[in-house]
mmCIF file of C-alpha atoms and ligand atoms in Angstrom:
data_model
loop_
_atom_site.group_PDB
_atom_site.id
_atom_site.type_symbol
_atom_site.label_atom_id
_atom_site.label_comp_id
_atom_site.label_asym_id
_atom_site.label_seq_id
_atom_site.Cartn_x
_atom_site.Cartn_y
_atom_site.Cartn_z
ATOM 1 C CA MET A 286 -38.783 -72.400 -38.781
ATOM 2 C CA ASN A 287 -41.139 -70.297 -40.825
ATOM 3 C CA SER A 288 -41.354 -67.498 -38.266
ATOM 4 C CA PHE A 289 -37.549 -67.510 -37.903
ATOM 5 C CA LEU A 290 -37.221 -67.044 -41.712
ATOM 6 C CA SER A 291 -39.806 -64.221 -41.621
ATOM 7 C CA TRP A 292 -37.871 -62.661 -38.740
ATOM 8 C CA LEU A 293 -34.732 -62.730 -40.942
ATOM 9 C CA GLU A 294 -36.571 -61.185 -43.783
ATOM 10 C CA GLY A 295 -37.867 -58.451 -41.803
ATOM 11 C CA GLY A 296 -34.852 -57.474 -39.765
ATOM 12 C CA PRO A 297 -33.063 -54.117 -39.867
ATOM 13 C CA VAL A 298 -30.116 -55.465 -42.012
ATOM 14 C CA THR A 299 -32.406 -57.012 -44.471
ATOM 15 C CA GLU A 300 -34.373 -53.797 -44.739
ATOM 16 C CA ALA A 301 -31.056 -51.893 -45.310
ATOM 17 C CA ILE A 302 -30.123 -54.330 -48.180
ATOM 18 C CA ARG A 303 -33.513 -53.874 -49.685
ATOM 19 C CA GLY A 304 -33.582 -50.051 -49.286
ATOM 20 C CA THR A 305 -29.988 -49.379 -50.552
ATOM 21 C CA PRO A 306 -29.898 -49.148 -54.353
ATOM 22 C CA TYR A 307 -27.296 -51.404 -56.017
ATOM 23 C CA LEU A 308 -26.239 -53.044 -52.818
ATOM 24 C CA TYR A 309 -27.576 -56.492 -53.746
ATOM 25 C CA PRO A 310 -25.472 -56.646 -57.024
ATOM 26 C CA VAL A 311 -22.580 -55.377 -55.245
ATOM 27 C CA LEU A 312 -22.925 -58.143 -52.793
ATOM 28 C CA GLY A 313 -23.196 -60.525 -55.644
ATOM 29 C CA SER A 314 -19.939 -59.222 -57.148
ATOM 30 C CA LEU A 315 -18.029 -59.418 -53.884
ATOM 31 C CA HIS A 316 -19.502 -62.986 -53.454
ATOM 32 C CA ILE A 317 -18.042 -63.921 -56.906
ATOM 33 C CA LEU A 318 -14.602 -62.242 -56.027
ATOM 34 C CA GLY A 319 -14.549 -64.164 -52.727
ATOM 35 C CA ILE A 320 -15.178 -67.356 -54.498
ATOM 36 C CA ALA A 321 -12.376 -66.690 -56.923
ATOM 37 C CA LEU A 322 -10.071 -65.974 -54.055
ATOM 38 C CA LEU A 323 -11.168 -69.030 -52.281
ATOM 39 C CA VAL A 324 -11.374 -71.681 -55.181
ATOM 40 C CA GLY A 325 -8.406 -70.589 -57.208
ATOM 41 C CA PRO A 326 -5.615 -70.642 -54.633
ATOM 42 C CA THR A 327 -7.164 -73.893 -53.148
ATOM 43 C CA ALA A 328 -7.225 -75.609 -56.397
ATOM 44 C CA ALA A 329 -3.434 -74.590 -56.915
ATOM 45 C CA PHE A 330 -2.647 -76.086 -53.573
ATOM 46 C CA ASP A 331 -4.648 -79.225 -54.338
ATOM 47 C CA LEU A 332 -2.579 -79.795 -57.386
ATOM 48 C CA ARG A 333 0.661 -79.601 -55.558
ATOM 49 C CA LEU A 334 -0.861 -82.273 -53.072
ATOM 50 C CA LEU A 335 -1.665 -84.411 -56.018
ATOM 51 C CA GLY A 336 1.972 -84.182 -57.069
ATOM 52 C CA LEU A 337 0.962 -82.152 -60.201
ATOM 53 C CA GLY A 338 2.242 -78.672 -60.968
ATOM 54 C CA LYS A 339 5.235 -76.861 -59.199
ATOM 55 C CA ARG A 340 6.526 -80.132 -57.633
ATOM 56 C CA ASN A 341 9.884 -78.482 -56.941
ATOM 57 C CA LEU A 342 8.288 -76.146 -54.340
ATOM 58 C CA PRO A 343 7.968 -77.406 -50.804
ATOM 59 C CA VAL A 344 4.256 -77.987 -49.774
ATOM 60 C CA THR A 345 4.744 -75.680 -46.750
ATOM 61 C CA THR A 346 6.041 -72.747 -49.046
ATOM 62 C CA VAL A 347 2.946 -73.341 -51.376
ATOM 63 C CA ALA A 348 0.582 -73.594 -48.239
ATOM 64 C CA GLY A 349 2.026 -70.338 -46.760
ATOM 65 C CA PHE A 350 1.459 -68.252 -49.889
ATOM 66 C CA LEU A 351 -1.969 -69.667 -51.041
ATOM 67 C CA LEU A 352 -3.936 -70.650 -47.962
ATOM 68 C CA PRO A 353 -4.135 -67.227 -46.423
ATOM 69 C CA LEU A 354 -5.773 -66.180 -49.741
ATOM 70 C CA SER A 355 -8.171 -69.052 -49.578
ATOM 71 C CA ARG A 356 -9.131 -68.117 -45.874
ATOM 72 C CA LEU A 357 -9.832 -64.449 -46.960
ATOM 73 C CA GLY A 358 -11.848 -65.750 -49.842
ATOM 74 C CA LEU A 359 -13.993 -67.993 -47.594
ATOM 75 C CA VAL A 360 -14.685 -65.141 -45.131
ATOM 76 C CA ILE A 361 -15.823 -62.865 -48.011
ATOM 77 C CA ALA A 362 -17.971 -65.568 -49.712
ATOM 78 C CA VAL A 363 -19.548 -66.560 -46.378
ATOM 79 C CA CYS A 364 -20.298 -62.999 -45.333
ATOM 80 C CA THR A 365 -21.585 -61.778 -48.579
ATOM 81 C CA GLY A 366 -23.648 -65.158 -49.129
ATOM 82 C CA VAL A 367 -25.368 -64.733 -45.689
ATOM 83 C CA LEU A 368 -26.167 -61.000 -46.602
ATOM 84 C CA MET A 369 -27.814 -62.199 -50.000
ATOM 85 C CA PHE A 370 -29.599 -64.922 -48.265
ATOM 86 C CA LEU A 371 -31.468 -62.633 -45.895
ATOM 87 C CA PRO A 372 -33.979 -60.831 -48.310
ATOM 88 C CA GLY A 373 -35.188 -63.921 -49.880
ATOM 89 C CA ALA A 374 -34.509 -66.594 -47.082
ATOM 90 C CA SER A 375 -38.059 -68.322 -47.273
ATOM 91 C CA VAL A 376 -37.751 -68.662 -50.979
ATOM 92 C CA VAL A 377 -33.923 -69.681 -51.009
ATOM 93 C CA VAL A 378 -34.494 -72.512 -48.441
ATOM 94 C CA GLU A 379 -37.242 -74.154 -50.766
ATOM 95 C CA ARG A 380 -34.887 -74.416 -53.682
ATOM 96 C CA GLY A 381 -33.694 -77.888 -54.639
ATOM 97 C CA SER A 382 -30.119 -76.705 -54.867
ATOM 98 C CA ALA A 383 -29.939 -75.376 -51.391
ATOM 99 C CA PRO A 384 -29.370 -78.664 -49.394
ATOM 100 C CA TRP A 385 -26.788 -79.561 -51.985
ATOM 101 C CA LYS A 386 -24.959 -76.220 -51.427
ATOM 102 C CA LEU A 387 -25.109 -76.598 -47.668
ATOM 103 C CA GLY A 388 -24.141 -80.244 -47.690
ATOM 104 C CA LEU A 389 -21.201 -79.676 -50.018
ATOM 105 C CA LEU A 390 -19.967 -76.659 -47.999
ATOM 106 C CA LEU A 391 -20.104 -78.837 -44.777
ATOM 107 C CA ILE A 392 -18.136 -81.664 -46.522
ATOM 108 C CA ALA A 393 -15.597 -79.018 -47.888
ATOM 109 C CA GLY A 394 -15.241 -77.594 -44.401
ATOM 110 C CA ALA A 395 -14.842 -80.908 -42.728
ATOM 111 C CA ASN A 396 -12.227 -81.877 -45.178
ATOM 112 C CA VAL A 397 -10.260 -78.852 -44.337
ATOM 113 C CA LEU A 398 -10.460 -79.510 -40.695
ATOM 114 C CA VAL A 399 -9.444 -83.203 -41.021
ATOM 115 C CA PHE A 400 -6.458 -82.168 -43.310
ATOM 116 C CA HIS A 401 -5.126 -79.589 -40.924
ATOM 117 C CA ARG A 402 -5.760 -81.374 -37.724
ATOM 118 C CA ARG A 403 -4.440 -84.719 -38.909
ATOM 119 C CA THR A 404 -2.641 -85.104 -42.305
ATOM 120 C CA TYR A 405 -0.800 -81.793 -42.429
ATOM 121 C CA ARG A 406 0.655 -82.378 -39.008
ATOM 122 C CA THR A 407 3.129 -84.774 -40.522
ATOM 123 C CA VAL A 408 4.058 -82.435 -43.470
ATOM 124 C CA SER A 409 7.832 -82.173 -42.531
ATOM 125 C CA ASP A 410 7.955 -85.941 -43.646
ATOM 126 C CA TRP A 411 6.754 -85.156 -47.106
ATOM 127 C CA ASP A 412 7.284 -81.399 -47.509
ATOM 128 C CA LEU A 413 9.748 -81.920 -50.408
ATOM 129 C CA GLY A 414 8.357 -85.195 -51.871
ATOM 130 C CA GLU A 415 6.911 -85.146 -55.369
ATOM 131 C CA SER A 416 4.121 -87.322 -54.350
ATOM 132 C CA PRO A 417 2.445 -86.564 -50.864
ATOM 133 C CA PRO A 418 1.098 -89.547 -48.971
ATOM 134 C CA ALA A 419 -2.454 -91.083 -49.875
ATOM 135 C CA PRO A 420 -4.347 -89.197 -47.107
ATOM 136 C CA ALA A 421 -3.158 -85.773 -48.602
ATOM 137 C CA ARG A 422 -3.972 -86.833 -52.062
ATOM 138 C CA ALA A 423 -7.421 -87.926 -51.047
ATOM 139 C CA ALA A 424 -8.146 -84.575 -49.240
ATOM 140 C CA ALA A 425 -7.070 -82.800 -52.456
ATOM 141 C CA VAL A 426 -9.511 -84.830 -54.467
ATOM 142 C CA VAL A 427 -12.315 -84.205 -51.894
ATOM 143 C CA SER A 428 -11.383 -80.428 -51.920
ATOM 144 C CA VAL A 429 -11.495 -80.022 -55.591
ATOM 145 C CA THR A 430 -14.785 -81.852 -56.125
ATOM 146 C CA SER A 431 -16.594 -80.360 -53.171
ATOM 147 C CA TRP A 432 -15.585 -76.784 -53.858
ATOM 148 C CA ALA A 433 -16.535 -77.209 -57.469
ATOM 149 C CA GLY A 434 -19.854 -78.784 -56.271
ATOM 150 C CA VAL A 435 -20.567 -75.846 -54.068
ATOM 151 C CA THR A 436 -19.910 -73.354 -56.964
ATOM 152 C CA VAL A 437 -22.355 -75.284 -59.264
ATOM 153 C CA ALA A 438 -25.007 -75.588 -56.391
ATOM 154 C CA GLY A 439 -24.523 -71.786 -55.770
ATOM 155 C CA SER A 440 -25.153 -71.006 -59.403
ATOM 156 C CA LEU A 441 -28.288 -73.173 -59.531
ATOM 157 C CA LEU A 442 -29.649 -71.444 -56.364
ATOM 158 C CA ALA A 443 -30.932 -68.446 -58.382
ATOM 159 C CA TYR A 444 -33.009 -70.859 -60.601
ATOM 160 C CA THR A 445 -33.994 -74.120 -59.023
HETATM 161 C C1 HEM B 31 -22.769 -69.544 -45.855
HETATM 162 C C2 HEM B 31 -22.124 -69.480 -46.995
HETATM 163 C C3 HEM B 31 -22.881 -68.953 -48.210
HETATM 164 C C4 HEM B 31 -24.207 -68.655 -48.330
HETATM 165 C C5 HEM B 31 -25.217 -68.426 -47.258
HETATM 166 C C6 HEM B 31 -24.438 -68.346 -49.836
HETATM 167 C C7 HEM B 31 -25.613 -67.926 -50.338
HETATM 168 C C8 HEM B 31 -25.812 -67.428 -51.664
HETATM 169 C C9 HEM B 31 -26.965 -66.739 -52.216
HETATM 170 C C10 HEM B 31 -28.173 -66.358 -51.289
HETATM 171 C C11 HEM B 31 -26.771 -66.635 -53.526
HETATM 172 C C12 HEM B 31 -27.630 -65.742 -54.558
HETATM 173 C C13 HEM B 31 -28.721 -66.806 -55.008
HETATM 174 C C14 HEM B 31 -29.637 -65.913 -55.841
HETATM 175 O O1 HEM B 31 -29.263 -65.039 -56.791
HETATM 176 O O2 HEM B 31 -30.781 -66.190 -55.622
HETATM 177 C C15 HEM B 31 -25.493 -67.211 -53.846
HETATM 178 C C16 HEM B 31 -24.972 -67.274 -55.104
HETATM 179 C C17 HEM B 31 -23.779 -67.962 -55.467
HETATM 180 N N1 HEM B 31 -23.006 -68.614 -54.613
HETATM 181 FE FE1 HEM B 31 -23.156 -68.590 -52.630
HETATM 182 N N2 HEM B 31 -23.162 -68.603 -50.527
HETATM 183 C C18 HEM B 31 -22.367 -69.067 -49.619
HETATM 184 C C19 HEM B 31 -20.971 -69.407 -49.949
HETATM 185 C C20 HEM B 31 -20.653 -69.800 -51.289
HETATM 186 C C21 HEM B 31 -19.451 -70.457 -51.589
HETATM 187 C C22 HEM B 31 -18.410 -70.831 -50.532
HETATM 188 C C23 HEM B 31 -19.352 -70.626 -53.128
HETATM 189 C C24 HEM B 31 -18.264 -71.193 -53.790
HETATM 190 C C25 HEM B 31 -17.326 -72.001 -53.480
HETATM 191 C C26 HEM B 31 -20.614 -70.092 -53.499
HETATM 192 C C27 HEM B 31 -21.021 -70.019 -54.772
HETATM 193 C C28 HEM B 31 -21.991 -69.265 -55.297
HETATM 194 C C29 HEM B 31 -22.248 -68.899 -56.725
HETATM 195 C C30 HEM B 31 -21.420 -69.555 -57.851
HETATM 196 C C31 HEM B 31 -23.392 -68.198 -56.765
HETATM 197 C C32 HEM B 31 -23.920 -67.718 -58.030
HETATM 198 C C33 HEM B 31 -23.422 -66.094 -58.300
HETATM 199 C C34 HEM B 31 -24.105 -65.550 -59.561
HETATM 200 O O3 HEM B 31 -24.455 -66.266 -60.340
HETATM 201 O O4 HEM B 31 -24.180 -64.312 -59.559
HETATM 202 N N3 HEM B 31 -21.333 -69.570 -52.402
HETATM 203 N N4 HEM B 31 -24.908 -67.615 -52.673
#
């Protein structure tokens, strides 16, 4: 494990990040923009699933508009997060917040998969309803709490 982390810290991409002035803060800014694009639209979609906010809009319309933005945000957050991880890999993995961030990311990702592979398949039955079924509302609660948790754990990553 240690030799793998040392290998990551000494690789050519890591050297390029270290050797390019301002690249790390630029990556940090893009990370935050990715998080905004991911968490904002996801939370708005979750509110619709909970039967709150824009109840007159079909769920499929809300999903079609917001979920592509969330996917783009996730790609940006993951790519920039991995690049920011490389220069201090052995320090970051020792932080107490690291397993929280990873665990909550896995929960959030698993929730997305279960929602799209199971619950969303029946959306035509509840597309126009004001109150989607319990599994959809449960997915929304897990989504809001796990993405908020990833954000909190991500902020703590720099400190503890
Ligand atoms: C594989 C995915 C990800 C990796 C590897 C990753 C890694 C990192 C790293 C290395 C940092 C910098 C910590 C430091 O300054 O020492 C960071 C910051 C942060 N991350 Fe991530 N991250 C990922 C995805 C996410 C996601 C999806 C979110 C939110 C939903 C998030 C939220 C944050 C926040 C809020 C910060 C603090 C930003 C700041 O204060 O400037 N991260 N992340």
